[in-house]
Amino acid sequence: EKKSGKCEKRSPSSDEVTARLAKELIALGANAKAFDCPCCMCECEPYAGLILSCSHPICLDCLRSFGSQKIKTRQLMECPTCQESVPHTDVARVFSPADVEKYIAIE
């Protein structure tokens, strides 16, 4: 027989869920703080950019645009701040598996 009323399990609050999701996004390389993108010079809101392996940020729009062009022309991407090559592990955070395979072939 089912009991009526509230479930005794404690549901996480929306703040707890938001905090957990923010931690997951940061673990995936998302920016926690706003920054000015070195490519487009626009302010990038939290979680709308990627922190590259070299520790420099770039907005997702620029990374997708810049990265797509580089993959098409079979060139390695470089960080716009320090010119270090962007590794395929960073590319894999934003691009499809097929594009990542193409990028690995370039590396």
mmCIF file of C-alpha atoms in Angstrom:
data_model
loop_
_atom_site.group_PDB
_atom_site.id
_atom_site.type_symbol
_atom_site.label_atom_id
_atom_site.label_comp_id
_atom_site.label_asym_id
_atom_site.label_seq_id
_atom_site.Cartn_x
_atom_site.Cartn_y
_atom_site.Cartn_z
ATOM 1 C CA GLU A 1 0.000 0.000 0.000
ATOM 2 C CA LYS A 2 1.373 3.408 -1.026
ATOM 3 C CA LYS A 3 1.538 6.201 1.468
ATOM 4 C CA SER A 4 0.335 9.607 0.408
ATOM 5 C CA GLY A 5 2.268 12.739 1.143
ATOM 6 C CA LYS A 6 5.805 13.925 0.509
ATOM 7 C CA CYS A 7 8.589 11.587 -0.369
ATOM 8 C CA GLU A 8 10.997 11.152 2.527
ATOM 9 C CA LYS A 9 14.021 11.392 0.236
ATOM 10 C CA ARG A 10 15.601 14.798 0.317
ATOM 11 C CA SER A 11 15.694 16.452 -3.091
ATOM 12 C CA PRO A 12 18.640 18.737 -3.759
ATOM 13 C CA SER A 13 17.832 22.427 -3.791
ATOM 14 C CA SER A 14 18.157 24.376 -7.015
ATOM 15 C CA ASP A 15 21.219 26.109 -5.545
ATOM 16 C CA GLU A 16 22.859 22.740 -4.895
ATOM 17 C CA VAL A 17 22.075 21.571 -8.418
ATOM 18 C CA THR A 18 23.397 24.821 -9.907
ATOM 19 C CA ALA A 19 26.612 24.554 -7.870
ATOM 20 C CA ARG A 20 27.106 20.920 -8.929
ATOM 21 C CA LEU A 21 26.540 21.763 -12.603
ATOM 22 C CA ALA A 22 28.947 24.707 -12.377
ATOM 23 C CA LYS A 23 31.643 22.410 -10.943
ATOM 24 C CA GLU A 24 31.040 19.914 -13.761
ATOM 25 C CA LEU A 25 31.314 22.640 -16.410
ATOM 26 C CA ILE A 26 34.538 23.937 -14.875
ATOM 27 C CA ALA A 27 35.941 20.389 -14.810
ATOM 28 C CA LEU A 28 35.193 20.233 -18.549
ATOM 29 C CA GLY A 29 37.183 23.418 -19.102
ATOM 30 C CA ALA A 30 34.505 26.116 -18.959
ATOM 31 C CA ASN A 31 35.398 29.536 -17.610
ATOM 32 C CA ALA A 32 34.134 30.292 -14.107
ATOM 33 C CA LYS A 33 34.582 34.063 -14.423
ATOM 34 C CA ALA A 34 33.801 36.548 -17.184
ATOM 35 C CA PHE A 35 36.724 37.528 -19.421
ATOM 36 C CA ASP A 36 37.399 39.526 -22.577
ATOM 37 C CA CYS A 37 37.960 37.134 -25.482
ATOM 38 C CA PRO A 38 41.384 37.740 -27.058
ATOM 39 C CA CYS A 39 39.927 37.113 -30.543
ATOM 40 C CA CYS A 40 36.689 39.102 -30.717
ATOM 41 C CA MET A 41 37.380 41.372 -27.709
ATOM 42 C CA CYS A 42 33.827 40.772 -26.444
ATOM 43 C CA GLU A 43 33.091 40.029 -22.817
ATOM 44 C CA CYS A 44 32.499 36.328 -22.382
ATOM 45 C CA GLU A 45 30.077 35.455 -19.596
ATOM 46 C CA PRO A 46 30.840 32.619 -17.155
ATOM 47 C CA TYR A 47 30.509 29.161 -18.738
ATOM 48 C CA ALA A 48 30.419 30.607 -22.292
ATOM 49 C CA GLY A 49 34.102 30.058 -22.970
ATOM 50 C CA LEU A 50 36.817 27.467 -22.663
ATOM 51 C CA ILE A 51 40.045 27.599 -20.698
ATOM 52 C CA LEU A 52 42.621 26.041 -23.022
ATOM 53 C CA SER A 53 45.313 23.674 -21.766
ATOM 54 C CA CYS A 54 47.771 26.591 -21.788
ATOM 55 C CA SER A 55 45.449 28.284 -19.225
ATOM 56 C CA HIS A 56 44.273 31.052 -21.573
ATOM 57 C CA PRO A 57 40.547 31.593 -22.226
ATOM 58 C CA ILE A 58 38.678 31.881 -25.525
ATOM 59 C CA CYS A 59 34.944 32.262 -26.159
ATOM 60 C CA LEU A 60 33.165 29.251 -27.614
ATOM 61 C CA ASP A 61 31.984 31.167 -30.688
ATOM 62 C CA CYS A 62 35.539 32.141 -31.621
ATOM 63 C CA LEU A 63 36.890 28.688 -30.853
ATOM 64 C CA ARG A 64 34.251 27.044 -33.066
ATOM 65 C CA SER A 65 34.754 29.516 -35.915
ATOM 66 C CA PHE A 66 38.546 29.590 -35.685
ATOM 67 C CA GLY A 67 38.749 25.825 -35.144
ATOM 68 C CA SER A 68 36.458 24.933 -38.041
ATOM 69 C CA GLN A 69 38.564 27.016 -40.414
ATOM 70 C CA LYS A 70 41.801 25.446 -39.156
ATOM 71 C CA ILE A 71 40.418 21.900 -39.458
ATOM 72 C CA LYS A 72 39.210 22.605 -43.021
ATOM 73 C CA THR A 73 42.635 23.914 -44.016
ATOM 74 C CA ARG A 74 44.427 21.101 -42.128
ATOM 75 C CA GLN A 75 46.263 23.432 -39.763
ATOM 76 C CA LEU A 76 46.817 23.238 -36.042
ATOM 77 C CA MET A 77 44.962 25.733 -33.911
ATOM 78 C CA GLU A 78 47.056 28.066 -31.795
ATOM 79 C CA CYS A 79 46.118 29.888 -28.640
ATOM 80 C CA PRO A 80 45.437 33.517 -29.616
ATOM 81 C CA THR A 81 47.296 34.694 -26.515
ATOM 82 C CA CYS A 82 50.495 32.594 -26.396
ATOM 83 C CA GLN A 83 50.471 30.828 -29.812
ATOM 84 C CA GLU A 84 50.866 27.411 -28.163
ATOM 85 C CA SER A 85 49.289 24.622 -30.227
ATOM 86 C CA VAL A 86 45.835 23.673 -29.032
ATOM 87 C CA PRO A 87 45.818 19.925 -28.255
ATOM 88 C CA HIS A 88 43.134 17.583 -29.543
ATOM 89 C CA THR A 89 41.910 17.133 -25.952
ATOM 90 C CA ASP A 90 40.757 20.768 -26.007
ATOM 91 C CA VAL A 91 39.284 20.337 -29.486
ATOM 92 C CA ALA A 92 37.315 17.314 -28.229
ATOM 93 C CA ARG A 93 35.512 19.505 -25.687
ATOM 94 C CA VAL A 94 33.805 21.500 -28.430
ATOM 95 C CA PHE A 95 33.928 19.625 -31.749
ATOM 96 C CA SER A 96 32.308 16.453 -33.038
ATOM 97 C CA PRO A 97 34.199 13.137 -32.877
ATOM 98 C CA ALA A 98 34.644 13.285 -36.677
ATOM 99 C CA ASP A 99 36.281 16.719 -36.469
ATOM 100 C CA VAL A 100 38.466 15.566 -33.580
ATOM 101 C CA GLU A 101 39.690 12.650 -35.715
ATOM 102 C CA LYS A 102 40.551 15.094 -38.511
ATOM 103 C CA TYR A 103 42.427 17.278 -36.011
ATOM 104 C CA ILE A 104 44.356 14.312 -34.604
ATOM 105 C CA ALA A 105 45.499 13.503 -38.151
ATOM 106 C CA ILE A 106 46.875 17.059 -38.394
ATOM 107 C CA GLU A 107 48.727 16.801 -35.086
#
